[in-house]
Amino acid sequence: MKFKELQIPSEVLRAIDEAGFVDCTPIQEKALPLALSGKDVAGQAQTGTGKTATFLISLFTKLLSQQKPGDERHPRALILAPTRELVVQIEKDAQLLGKYTGFNMQAIYGGVDYMKQRDALKAGADIVIGTPGRLIDYLKQKVYSLKEVEALVIDEADRMFDMGFISDLRFILRRLPAYDKRQNMLFSATLNARVMELAYEFMNVPVKVSVTPEQMTAERVEQVLYHASRKEKFPLLLGLLRKMGMERTMIFVNTKRECEFLMDRLNANGFPAKVISGDVEQRKRMKILADFKAGELPIMIATDVASRGIHIEGVSHVINYDLPQDCEDYVHRIGRTARAGAEGMAISLADEDGAFYIEPIQEYIKQKIPVEWAEDDMFVHDYVRSKPRPPRPEDKAKGKGGRGGRDDRSRDRDKGRRGDKPKKDATVKAETPAGVGGGGNTAAPAEGASEAGGESAEKKKRRRPRKKKQPSGEGGAEASGSGTPDSND
């Protein structure tokens, strides 16, 4: 089916032609006729198959077909997405497909100028695209109202659950007009029971549309798996980069700390790379994405924050340096390549820990990942070692090293400089007689002296001291008649 065959306004068709879109993708062919007729749609399709264009074309068509009622400042359509990167990507596509519609579109997300976004939203926007957190913040300040929203879109709904946004999502949905007073669209790579429950609760009898649900991954992605120990992963990664000449590569790692360590090693060995993670400032993240899209940055290392919704054309390779613990994340990771009908390759490295995730991933995607065994010449062992990992903040706080705390060796050195002497052991005391002048028993042999001496010392400490007897006469002689102390003292 071609876009010209559908009932799409001329303003939108003009932008579609300029973008180079001619034929509909499978999800667009199934969902667009329903959405253009005003029905609610819950769509499931592989990532990178045109879900964003589907709901944007439907939104523009609906808003152009009727005049805006009520206050001009308040939004007519709301698009919700789980991550900042996805919001930015949707806004970019909306500006491209809607540049002849005359609609004012505003992206709302955290990490950038708070007051600038607040003023822009207060001034008025027809279509608002945002993450739940900051939208709720402005909503509680009454910067805008949701009472005039005519269309709602929830993108990557399953990710909303995974990231803990479901309570925020419900907070927003309960402040919209009634479900039968607006058009609702929900799109996601996976439609599980939780997502469909949300759809039936806040949508008006949605029509479920699925495209190739039996195949989770894109058809044009070539998958391969290498087994390598933890120490062999980086030498193998270098060998693959040198052998295949990967021009635009995304490397996924599970932790932020490992991202930075891998970036240092790659840069030290002549492979320019930068990191996108939750700790990186939003403006810096946008700059890294722009450089990567422009081809100025060949390698981008990321956590799973970048595996959802980012559309970057020409990504030749995706490398799972760490296999994901969540099976769905594997699908979204490798979906960064082979987008919009292109071809790509996904390489996974499985170490001792990652091997436990292979079987669940294969069960989820319903196919076996081909395994290849790396030859000895694929490993690079003469690579440059980067600087050792810096101590983590929590280690510094506990005094395990670094400038913020002292380790055990430094404490021992300081103790030696102060001249601190070790306390005398109980065995030393046991070598001398218990009393002075002979009246007491001698100590036991050294083997049992420690326990005996320690026990008697403890008893003496607990026992109340005996009062001395008064002299019986003027001569000052003691009642015992001897000059030695009592043996019980």
Short mmCIF file of C-alpha atoms in Angstrom, two decimals:
data_model
loop_
_atom_site.label_atom_id
_atom_site.label_comp_id
_atom_site.label_asym_id
_atom_site.label_seq_id
_atom_site.Cartn_x
_atom_site.Cartn_y
_atom_site.Cartn_z
CA MET A 1 0.00 0.00 0.00
CA LYS A 2 1.19 3.52 -0.85
CA PHE A 3 0.61 6.60 1.28
CA LYS A 4 -1.22 8.30 -1.60
CA GLU A 5 -3.91 5.64 -1.44
CA LEU A 6 -4.87 6.68 2.12
CA GLN A 7 -7.04 9.60 3.18
CA ILE A 8 -4.15 11.82 4.29
CA PRO A 9 -4.29 15.66 4.07
CA SER A 10 -2.21 17.32 1.37
CA GLU A 11 -0.05 19.14 3.95
CA VAL A 12 1.04 15.84 5.43
CA LEU A 13 1.43 14.08 2.09
CA ARG A 14 3.76 16.82 0.89
CA ALA A 15 6.07 16.28 3.88
CA ILE A 16 5.90 12.48 3.38
CA ASP A 17 7.02 12.87 -0.24
CA GLU A 18 9.90 15.15 0.73
CA ALA A 19 11.01 12.64 3.38
CA GLY A 20 11.21 9.99 0.64
CA PHE A 21 8.48 7.71 1.97
CA VAL A 22 6.46 5.97 -0.76
CA ASP A 23 5.30 2.54 0.40
CA CYS A 24 3.80 1.73 3.80
CA THR A 25 5.56 -0.67 6.12
CA PRO A 26 3.53 -3.67 7.40
CA ILE A 27 2.57 -1.93 10.66
CA GLN A 28 1.60 1.25 8.77
CA GLU A 29 -0.48 -0.72 6.27
CA LYS A 30 -2.48 -2.36 9.07
CA ALA A 31 -2.71 0.47 11.61
CA LEU A 32 -3.06 3.63 9.48
CA PRO A 33 -6.50 2.86 7.97
CA LEU A 34 -7.89 2.16 11.45
CA ALA A 35 -6.30 5.22 13.06
CA LEU A 36 -7.28 7.55 10.20
CA SER A 37 -10.90 6.44 10.64
CA GLY A 38 -10.78 7.56 14.29
CA LYS A 39 -10.53 4.17 16.01
CA ASP A 40 -8.30 3.44 18.97
CA VAL A 41 -5.30 1.27 18.08
CA ALA A 42 -2.91 -0.87 20.13
CA GLY A 43 -0.06 -1.73 17.78
CA GLN A 44 2.75 -4.24 18.15
CA ALA A 45 5.67 -4.37 15.73
CA GLN A 46 9.40 -4.81 15.65
CA THR A 47 11.49 -1.79 16.50
CA GLY A 48 12.47 0.32 13.51
CA THR A 49 9.45 -0.53 11.36
CA GLY A 50 7.74 2.88 11.29
CA LYS A 51 5.54 3.02 14.41
CA THR A 52 6.41 6.69 15.01
CA ALA A 53 5.34 7.77 11.53
CA THR A 54 2.10 5.82 11.99
CA PHE A 55 0.84 7.73 15.00
CA LEU A 56 2.23 11.10 13.82
CA ILE A 57 0.39 10.91 10.49
CA SER A 58 -2.79 9.90 12.34
CA LEU A 59 -2.42 12.78 14.80
CA PHE A 60 -1.89 15.41 12.12
CA THR A 61 -4.85 14.11 10.12
CA LYS A 62 -7.18 14.28 13.13
CA LEU A 63 -6.10 17.75 14.24
CA LEU A 64 -6.34 19.19 10.71
CA SER A 65 -9.86 17.85 10.26
CA GLN A 66 -11.35 20.04 12.99
CA GLN A 67 -10.76 23.45 14.46
CA LYS A 68 -9.21 23.90 17.85
CA PRO A 69 -11.79 24.42 20.59
CA GLY A 70 -11.36 26.35 23.84
CA ASP A 71 -8.16 27.99 25.03
CA GLU A 72 -5.44 28.22 22.39
CA ARG A 73 -2.67 27.81 24.98
CA HIS A 74 -3.51 24.29 26.04
CA PRO A 75 -2.33 21.25 24.04
CA ARG A 76 -4.60 19.32 21.68
CA ALA A 77 -2.47 16.15 21.55
CA LEU A 78 -0.20 14.45 24.06
CA ILE A 79 2.56 11.94 23.25
CA LEU A 80 4.16 10.09 26.18
CA ALA A 81 7.52 8.31 25.96
CA PRO A 82 9.73 6.69 28.64
CA THR A 83 13.17 8.18 27.80
CA ARG A 84 14.56 11.59 26.91
CA GLU A 85 16.25 10.27 23.79
CA LEU A 86 12.98 8.87 22.52
CA VAL A 87 11.20 12.18 23.15
CA VAL A 88 13.85 14.04 21.16
CA GLN A 89 13.60 11.53 18.33
CA ILE A 90 9.79 11.77 18.17
CA GLU A 91 9.93 15.58 18.12
CA LYS A 92 12.44 15.48 15.27
CA ASP A 93 10.18 13.18 13.23
CA ALA A 94 7.17 15.35 14.09
CA GLN A 95 8.92 18.49 12.84
CA LEU A 96 9.78 16.64 9.62
CA LEU A 97 6.34 15.21 8.88
CA GLY A 98 4.37 18.16 10.21
CA LYS A 99 6.32 21.14 8.90
CA TYR A 100 3.47 22.21 6.59
CA THR A 101 0.68 21.74 9.14
CA GLY A 102 1.41 24.90 11.12
CA PHE A 103 1.19 23.10 14.46
CA ASN A 104 3.37 24.19 17.37
CA MET A 105 5.17 21.15 18.81
CA GLN A 106 7.03 21.20 22.13
CA ALA A 107 9.25 18.54 23.74
CA ILE A 108 9.26 18.36 27.54
CA TYR A 109 11.94 16.29 29.31
CA GLY A 110 14.44 16.57 32.14
CA GLY A 111 18.11 17.46 32.05
CA VAL A 112 17.75 20.75 30.15
CA ASP A 113 16.72 24.34 30.94
CA TYR A 114 13.74 24.10 33.31
CA MET A 115 12.41 27.65 32.94
CA LYS A 116 12.86 27.71 29.16
CA GLN A 117 10.64 24.65 28.73
CA ARG A 118 8.17 26.01 31.28
CA ASP A 119 7.81 29.32 29.42
CA ALA A 120 7.45 27.58 26.06
CA LEU A 121 4.71 25.32 27.42
CA LYS A 122 2.95 28.24 29.08
CA ALA A 123 3.01 30.22 25.83
CA GLY A 124 1.08 27.41 24.15
CA ALA A 125 1.66 24.25 22.15
CA ASP A 126 -0.63 22.17 19.96
CA ILE A 127 1.27 18.91 20.41
CA VAL A 128 3.26 18.11 23.56
CA ILE A 129 5.80 15.28 23.55
CA GLY A 130 7.35 14.44 26.90
CA THR A 131 8.41 12.13 29.67
CA PRO A 132 5.96 11.67 32.57
CA GLY A 133 8.10 13.21 35.33
CA ARG A 134 8.51 16.76 34.08
CA LEU A 135 5.02 16.82 32.57
CA ILE A 136 3.57 16.10 36.01
CA ASP A 137 5.79 18.80 37.53
CA TYR A 138 4.40 21.48 35.20
CA LEU A 139 0.89 20.10 35.51
CA LYS A 140 0.94 20.50 39.31
CA GLN A 141 2.09 24.10 38.83
CA LYS A 142 -0.90 24.64 36.49
CA VAL A 143 1.40 25.73 33.67
CA TYR A 144 -0.90 23.91 31.23
CA SER A 145 -4.09 21.86 31.25
CA LEU A 146 -4.99 18.45 29.84
CA LYS A 147 -8.72 19.10 29.62
CA GLU A 148 -8.63 19.88 25.89
CA VAL A 149 -6.55 16.93 24.71
CA GLU A 150 -8.15 15.36 21.62
CA ALA A 151 -5.62 12.60 20.99
CA LEU A 152 -3.28 10.55 23.19
CA VAL A 153 -0.28 8.44 22.17
CA ILE A 154 1.69 6.13 24.48
CA ASP A 155 4.91 4.95 22.89
CA GLU A 156 6.98 2.05 24.27
CA ALA A 157 4.33 1.26 26.85
CA ASP A 158 6.09 -1.89 28.05
CA ARG A 159 9.15 0.21 28.88
CA MET A 160 6.95 2.45 31.04
CA PHE A 161 6.35 -0.55 33.29
CA ASP A 162 10.01 -1.61 33.28
CA MET A 163 11.25 1.85 34.27
CA GLY A 164 8.67 2.31 37.05
CA PHE A 165 6.64 5.03 35.31
CA ILE A 166 3.29 3.30 35.53
CA SER A 167 2.07 5.30 38.56
CA ASP A 168 3.08 8.57 36.86
CA LEU A 169 1.40 7.42 33.67
CA ARG A 170 -1.85 6.69 35.47
CA PHE A 171 -1.66 10.10 37.19
CA ILE A 172 -1.62 11.81 33.79
CA LEU A 173 -4.24 9.60 32.15
CA ARG A 174 -6.75 10.23 34.93
CA ARG A 175 -6.57 13.99 34.21
CA LEU A 176 -7.40 13.67 30.54
CA PRO A 177 -10.91 13.93 29.09
CA ALA A 178 -12.98 10.75 29.15
CA TYR A 179 -11.60 7.90 27.07
CA ASP A 180 -14.53 8.16 24.61
CA LYS A 181 -13.92 11.90 24.14
CA ARG A 182 -10.44 11.45 22.66
CA GLN A 183 -8.60 9.13 20.27
CA ASN A 184 -6.04 6.81 21.86
CA MET A 185 -3.09 5.04 20.29
CA LEU A 186 -0.60 2.74 21.97
CA PHE A 187 2.48 1.35 20.24
CA SER A 188 5.18 -0.95 21.52
CA ALA A 189 7.54 -3.66 20.43
CA THR A 190 5.84 -6.04 22.86
CA LEU A 191 2.22 -6.12 24.03
CA ASN A 192 2.17 -8.21 27.20
CA ALA A 193 -0.70 -8.69 29.64
CA ARG A 194 0.20 -5.61 31.70
CA VAL A 195 0.19 -3.35 28.65
CA MET A 196 -3.13 -4.68 27.37
CA GLU A 197 -4.68 -4.20 30.80
CA LEU A 198 -3.61 -0.56 30.63
CA ALA A 199 -5.03 -0.30 27.11
CA TYR A 200 -8.43 -1.72 28.09
CA GLU A 201 -8.59 0.57 31.12
CA PHE A 202 -7.84 3.89 29.41
CA MET A 203 -8.75 3.28 25.75
CA ASN A 204 -12.07 3.06 23.94
CA VAL A 205 -12.32 -0.55 22.69
CA PRO A 206 -8.85 -0.60 21.09
CA VAL A 207 -8.18 -2.67 17.99
CA LYS A 208 -5.09 -4.81 18.50
CA VAL A 209 -2.74 -4.84 15.53
CA SER A 210 0.27 -7.17 15.46
CA VAL A 211 2.92 -7.59 12.81
CA THR A 212 4.97 -10.83 12.76
CA PRO A 213 4.63 -11.52 16.49
CA GLU A 214 6.22 -14.92 16.05
CA GLN A 215 9.53 -13.29 15.06
CA MET A 216 10.81 -10.83 17.65
CA THR A 217 13.94 -9.64 15.85
CA ALA A 218 14.23 -7.84 12.53
CA GLU A 219 14.73 -10.12 9.53
CA ARG A 220 17.78 -8.34 8.11
CA VAL A 221 19.86 -8.52 11.30
CA GLU A 222 22.63 -11.09 11.10
CA GLN A 223 23.23 -12.45 14.60
CA VAL A 224 26.38 -14.15 15.85
CA LEU A 225 27.58 -15.24 19.30
CA TYR A 226 31.19 -15.67 20.49
CA HIS A 227 32.14 -17.43 23.71
CA ALA A 228 35.06 -15.71 25.48
CA SER A 229 36.24 -15.51 29.06
CA ARG A 230 36.11 -12.24 30.94
CA LYS A 231 39.80 -11.62 30.28
CA GLU A 232 39.48 -12.46 26.57
CA LYS A 233 36.52 -10.19 25.81
CA PHE A 234 38.46 -6.99 25.19
CA PRO A 235 41.22 -8.64 23.09
CA LEU A 236 38.46 -10.25 20.99
CA LEU A 237 36.58 -6.95 20.70
CA LEU A 238 39.71 -5.24 19.39
CA GLY A 239 40.26 -8.04 16.91
CA LEU A 240 36.69 -7.77 15.61
CA LEU A 241 36.94 -3.99 15.25
CA ARG A 242 40.19 -4.26 13.30
CA LYS A 243 39.04 -7.14 11.12
CA MET A 244 35.55 -5.95 10.17
CA GLY A 245 36.25 -2.22 9.92
CA MET A 246 33.07 -1.19 11.68
CA GLU A 247 32.35 2.37 10.59
CA ARG A 248 29.38 3.10 12.84
CA THR A 249 29.11 0.77 15.81
CA MET A 250 27.06 0.76 19.02
CA ILE A 251 28.47 -1.21 21.96
CA PHE A 252 26.11 -2.08 24.81
CA VAL A 253 27.34 -2.65 28.36
CA ASN A 254 25.28 -3.40 31.48
CA THR A 255 26.90 -0.96 33.94
CA LYS A 256 27.91 2.70 33.73
CA ARG A 257 31.26 2.04 35.36
CA GLU A 258 32.17 -0.61 32.79
CA CYS A 259 31.15 1.83 30.03
CA GLU A 260 33.75 4.36 31.15
CA PHE A 261 36.44 1.72 31.58
CA LEU A 262 35.77 0.34 28.09
CA MET A 263 35.79 3.85 26.60
CA ASP A 264 39.24 4.57 28.11
CA ARG A 265 40.65 1.34 26.71
CA LEU A 266 39.24 1.87 23.22
CA ASN A 267 40.50 5.45 23.06
CA ALA A 268 43.94 4.32 24.21
CA ASN A 269 44.06 1.80 21.35
CA GLY A 270 43.08 4.16 18.55
CA PHE A 271 39.30 3.65 18.44
CA PRO A 272 37.52 6.95 19.29
CA ALA A 273 34.52 6.22 21.50
CA LYS A 274 32.17 8.07 23.84
CA VAL A 275 29.62 6.99 26.42
CA ILE A 276 25.89 7.61 26.80
CA SER A 277 24.47 6.68 30.20
CA GLY A 278 22.19 8.08 32.87
CA ASP A 279 25.06 9.97 34.53
CA VAL A 280 25.98 11.95 31.41
CA GLU A 281 24.52 15.47 31.24
CA GLN A 282 21.63 15.77 28.79
CA ARG A 283 23.29 18.37 26.57
CA LYS A 284 26.42 16.26 26.36
CA ARG A 285 24.32 13.23 25.48
CA MET A 286 22.68 15.16 22.66
CA LYS A 287 26.07 16.28 21.37
CA ILE A 288 27.36 12.69 21.38
CA LEU A 289 24.26 11.48 19.52
CA ALA A 290 24.61 14.27 16.95
CA ASP A 291 28.28 13.42 16.33
CA PHE A 292 27.43 9.73 16.02
CA LYS A 293 24.62 10.39 13.54
CA ALA A 294 26.86 12.70 11.50
CA GLY A 295 29.58 10.07 11.26
CA GLU A 296 32.11 12.09 13.26
CA LEU A 297 32.10 9.52 16.08
CA PRO A 298 32.60 5.91 14.92
CA ILE A 299 31.82 4.12 18.22
CA MET A 300 29.17 4.88 20.83
CA ILE A 301 29.08 2.93 24.09
CA ALA A 302 25.76 2.87 25.91
CA THR A 303 23.70 1.28 28.61
CA ASP A 304 20.12 0.23 27.87
CA VAL A 305 18.97 3.86 28.08
CA ALA A 306 19.95 4.14 24.40
CA SER A 307 18.39 0.86 23.24
CA ARG A 308 14.86 2.20 23.00
CA GLY A 309 13.53 4.50 20.32
CA ILE A 310 16.74 6.02 18.96
CA HIS A 311 16.66 5.98 15.19
CA ILE A 312 20.14 6.33 13.70
CA GLU A 313 20.51 5.44 10.05
CA GLY A 314 23.52 3.50 8.89
CA VAL A 315 24.44 1.68 12.12
CA SER A 316 26.41 -1.21 10.65
CA HIS A 317 27.12 -3.21 13.82
CA VAL A 318 25.68 -3.64 17.30
CA ILE A 319 27.93 -5.37 19.84
CA ASN A 320 26.62 -6.79 23.10
CA TYR A 321 29.83 -6.57 25.12
CA ASP A 322 27.66 -7.73 28.03
CA LEU A 323 24.61 -9.87 27.33
CA PRO A 324 21.52 -8.18 28.79
CA GLN A 325 19.82 -9.69 31.82
CA ASP A 326 16.39 -8.77 30.39
CA CYS A 327 15.44 -10.70 27.26
CA GLU A 328 13.46 -7.79 25.83
CA ASP A 329 16.51 -5.56 26.00
CA TYR A 330 18.29 -7.91 23.60
CA VAL A 331 15.59 -7.31 21.00
CA HIS A 332 15.76 -3.55 21.40
CA ARG A 333 19.55 -3.48 21.38
CA ILE A 334 19.99 -5.32 18.10
CA GLY A 335 17.10 -3.29 16.68
CA ARG A 336 19.41 -0.26 16.47
CA THR A 337 20.78 -1.76 13.26
CA ALA A 338 18.97 -2.95 10.10
CA ARG A 339 16.37 -0.21 10.43
CA ALA A 340 13.89 0.75 7.72
CA GLY A 341 14.82 -2.17 5.48
CA ALA A 342 18.60 -1.87 5.79
CA GLU A 343 20.96 -4.67 6.73
CA GLY A 344 23.09 -4.97 9.86
CA MET A 345 25.02 -7.30 12.13
CA ALA A 346 24.61 -8.00 15.85
CA ILE A 347 27.58 -9.56 17.69
CA SER A 348 27.30 -10.86 21.25
CA LEU A 349 30.17 -11.79 23.56
CA ALA A 350 29.28 -14.32 26.27
CA ASP A 351 31.62 -14.66 29.25
CA GLU A 352 31.24 -16.78 32.38
CA ASP A 353 28.32 -14.69 33.66
CA GLY A 354 26.70 -13.92 30.31
CA ALA A 355 26.42 -17.60 29.39
CA PHE A 356 23.51 -17.93 31.84
CA TYR A 357 21.40 -15.46 29.79
CA ILE A 358 21.80 -17.19 26.41
CA GLU A 359 19.08 -19.79 26.84
CA PRO A 360 16.37 -17.37 28.13
CA ILE A 361 17.14 -14.95 25.27
CA GLN A 362 16.85 -17.71 22.67
CA GLU A 363 13.56 -18.88 24.15
CA TYR A 364 12.23 -15.33 24.05
CA ILE A 365 13.22 -14.59 20.44
CA LYS A 366 12.20 -18.14 19.43
CA GLN A 367 15.37 -18.85 17.52
CA LYS A 368 18.92 -20.03 18.09
CA ILE A 369 21.73 -17.49 17.91
CA PRO A 370 24.44 -18.86 15.59
CA VAL A 371 27.70 -19.54 17.44
CA GLU A 372 31.12 -18.94 15.91
CA TRP A 373 34.43 -19.84 17.51
CA ALA A 374 37.12 -17.19 17.41
CA GLU A 375 40.47 -18.24 15.98
CA ASP A 376 43.68 -17.39 17.80
CA ASP A 377 44.58 -14.66 15.30
CA MET A 378 41.37 -12.77 16.14
CA PHE A 379 42.59 -11.95 19.66
CA VAL A 380 44.78 -8.85 20.08
CA HIS A 381 47.13 -9.25 23.05
CA ASP A 382 49.55 -6.37 22.43
CA TYR A 383 46.99 -3.71 23.19
CA VAL A 384 47.61 -0.62 25.31
CA ARG A 385 46.45 -0.97 28.89
CA SER A 386 44.56 2.05 30.10
CA LYS A 387 44.89 3.49 33.56
CA PRO A 388 43.57 1.33 36.43
CA ARG A 389 40.01 1.87 37.45
CA PRO A 390 39.56 4.67 39.97
CA PRO A 391 38.10 3.70 43.34
CA ARG A 392 34.37 4.01 43.58
CA PRO A 393 32.86 6.70 45.85
CA GLU A 394 31.45 4.10 48.21
CA ASP A 395 34.92 2.56 48.56
CA LYS A 396 36.39 5.94 49.44
CA ALA A 397 33.75 6.50 52.08
CA LYS A 398 34.61 3.16 53.68
CA GLY A 399 38.34 3.97 53.63
CA LYS A 400 39.29 1.28 51.09
CA GLY A 401 41.71 3.44 49.18
CA GLY A 402 41.90 6.66 47.26
CA ARG A 403 42.46 10.18 48.50
CA GLY A 404 39.27 10.26 50.50
CA GLY A 405 40.14 7.35 52.80
CA ARG A 406 43.03 5.27 54.12
CA ASP A 407 43.62 1.62 53.49
CA ASP A 408 44.95 -0.95 55.93
CA ARG A 409 48.56 -0.55 54.85
CA SER A 410 48.61 3.19 55.42
CA ARG A 411 47.13 2.70 58.88
CA ASP A 412 49.82 0.13 59.69
CA ARG A 413 52.54 2.51 58.54
CA ASP A 414 51.17 5.33 60.65
CA LYS A 415 50.95 3.01 63.62
CA GLY A 416 54.62 2.08 63.20
CA ARG A 417 55.70 5.74 62.96
CA ARG A 418 53.93 6.63 66.19
CA GLY A 419 55.91 3.94 67.99
CA ASP A 420 52.87 2.09 69.22
CA LYS A 421 53.89 -1.08 70.95
CA PRO A 422 51.81 -4.24 70.94
CA LYS A 423 50.08 -5.09 74.17
CA LYS A 424 51.76 -7.70 76.33
CA ASP A 425 50.37 -11.13 75.87
CA ALA A 426 48.92 -13.03 78.82
CA THR A 427 51.68 -15.61 78.44
CA VAL A 428 54.25 -13.08 79.68
CA LYS A 429 52.36 -12.61 82.92
CA ALA A 430 52.10 -16.35 83.40
CA GLU A 431 55.90 -16.81 83.61
CA THR A 432 56.15 -14.98 86.97
CA PRO A 433 54.84 -16.17 90.36
CA ALA A 434 51.34 -15.10 91.24
CA GLY A 435 52.42 -13.57 94.54
CA VAL A 436 55.32 -11.66 95.99
CA GLY A 437 57.48 -13.25 98.71
CA GLY A 438 56.42 -16.79 97.95
CA GLY A 439 52.95 -17.32 99.41
CA GLY A 440 51.23 -18.02 96.05
CA ASN A 441 51.26 -20.77 93.51
CA THR A 442 53.55 -20.63 90.51
CA ALA A 443 52.12 -20.26 87.00
CA ALA A 444 51.13 -23.18 84.82
CA PRO A 445 53.19 -24.08 81.76
CA ALA A 446 53.11 -21.72 78.80
CA GLU A 447 50.64 -23.82 76.77
CA GLY A 448 47.73 -23.24 79.14
CA ALA A 449 49.00 -20.06 80.67
CA SER A 450 47.01 -17.78 78.43
CA GLU A 451 43.63 -19.17 79.46
CA ALA A 452 44.52 -19.62 83.12
CA GLY A 453 46.05 -16.18 83.50
CA GLY A 454 43.22 -14.55 81.58
CA GLU A 455 40.60 -16.35 83.66
CA SER A 456 42.21 -15.49 87.02
CA ALA A 457 42.67 -11.88 85.96
CA GLU A 458 39.01 -11.69 85.06
CA LYS A 459 37.98 -13.18 88.40
CA LYS A 460 40.17 -10.71 90.27
CA LYS A 461 38.60 -7.90 88.34
CA ARG A 462 35.06 -8.99 89.25
CA ARG A 463 35.89 -9.83 92.94
CA ARG A 464 35.38 -7.05 95.47
CA PRO A 465 38.64 -6.18 97.24
CA ARG A 466 38.93 -7.55 100.82
CA LYS A 467 39.29 -5.04 103.60
CA LYS A 468 42.54 -5.15 105.54
CA LYS A 469 42.32 -6.36 109.14
CA GLN A 470 43.06 -3.84 111.83
CA PRO A 471 46.14 -4.38 114.11
CA SER A 472 45.33 -6.31 117.27
CA GLY A 473 47.67 -4.46 119.53
CA GLU A 474 49.92 -1.48 120.04
CA GLY A 475 52.87 -3.26 118.54
CA GLY A 476 51.20 -3.12 115.16
CA ALA A 477 51.40 -6.82 114.49
CA GLU A 478 48.77 -8.15 112.07
CA ALA A 479 46.27 -10.80 113.12
CA SER A 480 47.77 -13.33 110.76
CA GLY A 481 51.06 -13.13 112.54
CA SER A 482 53.11 -13.14 109.32
CA GLY A 483 54.37 -10.46 107.01
CA THR A 484 53.11 -12.07 103.84
CA PRO A 485 49.76 -11.22 102.27
CA ASP A 486 46.89 -13.63 102.41
CA SER A 487 47.00 -16.24 99.68
CA ASN A 488 43.46 -15.37 98.58
CA ASP A 489 44.44 -11.77 97.68
#
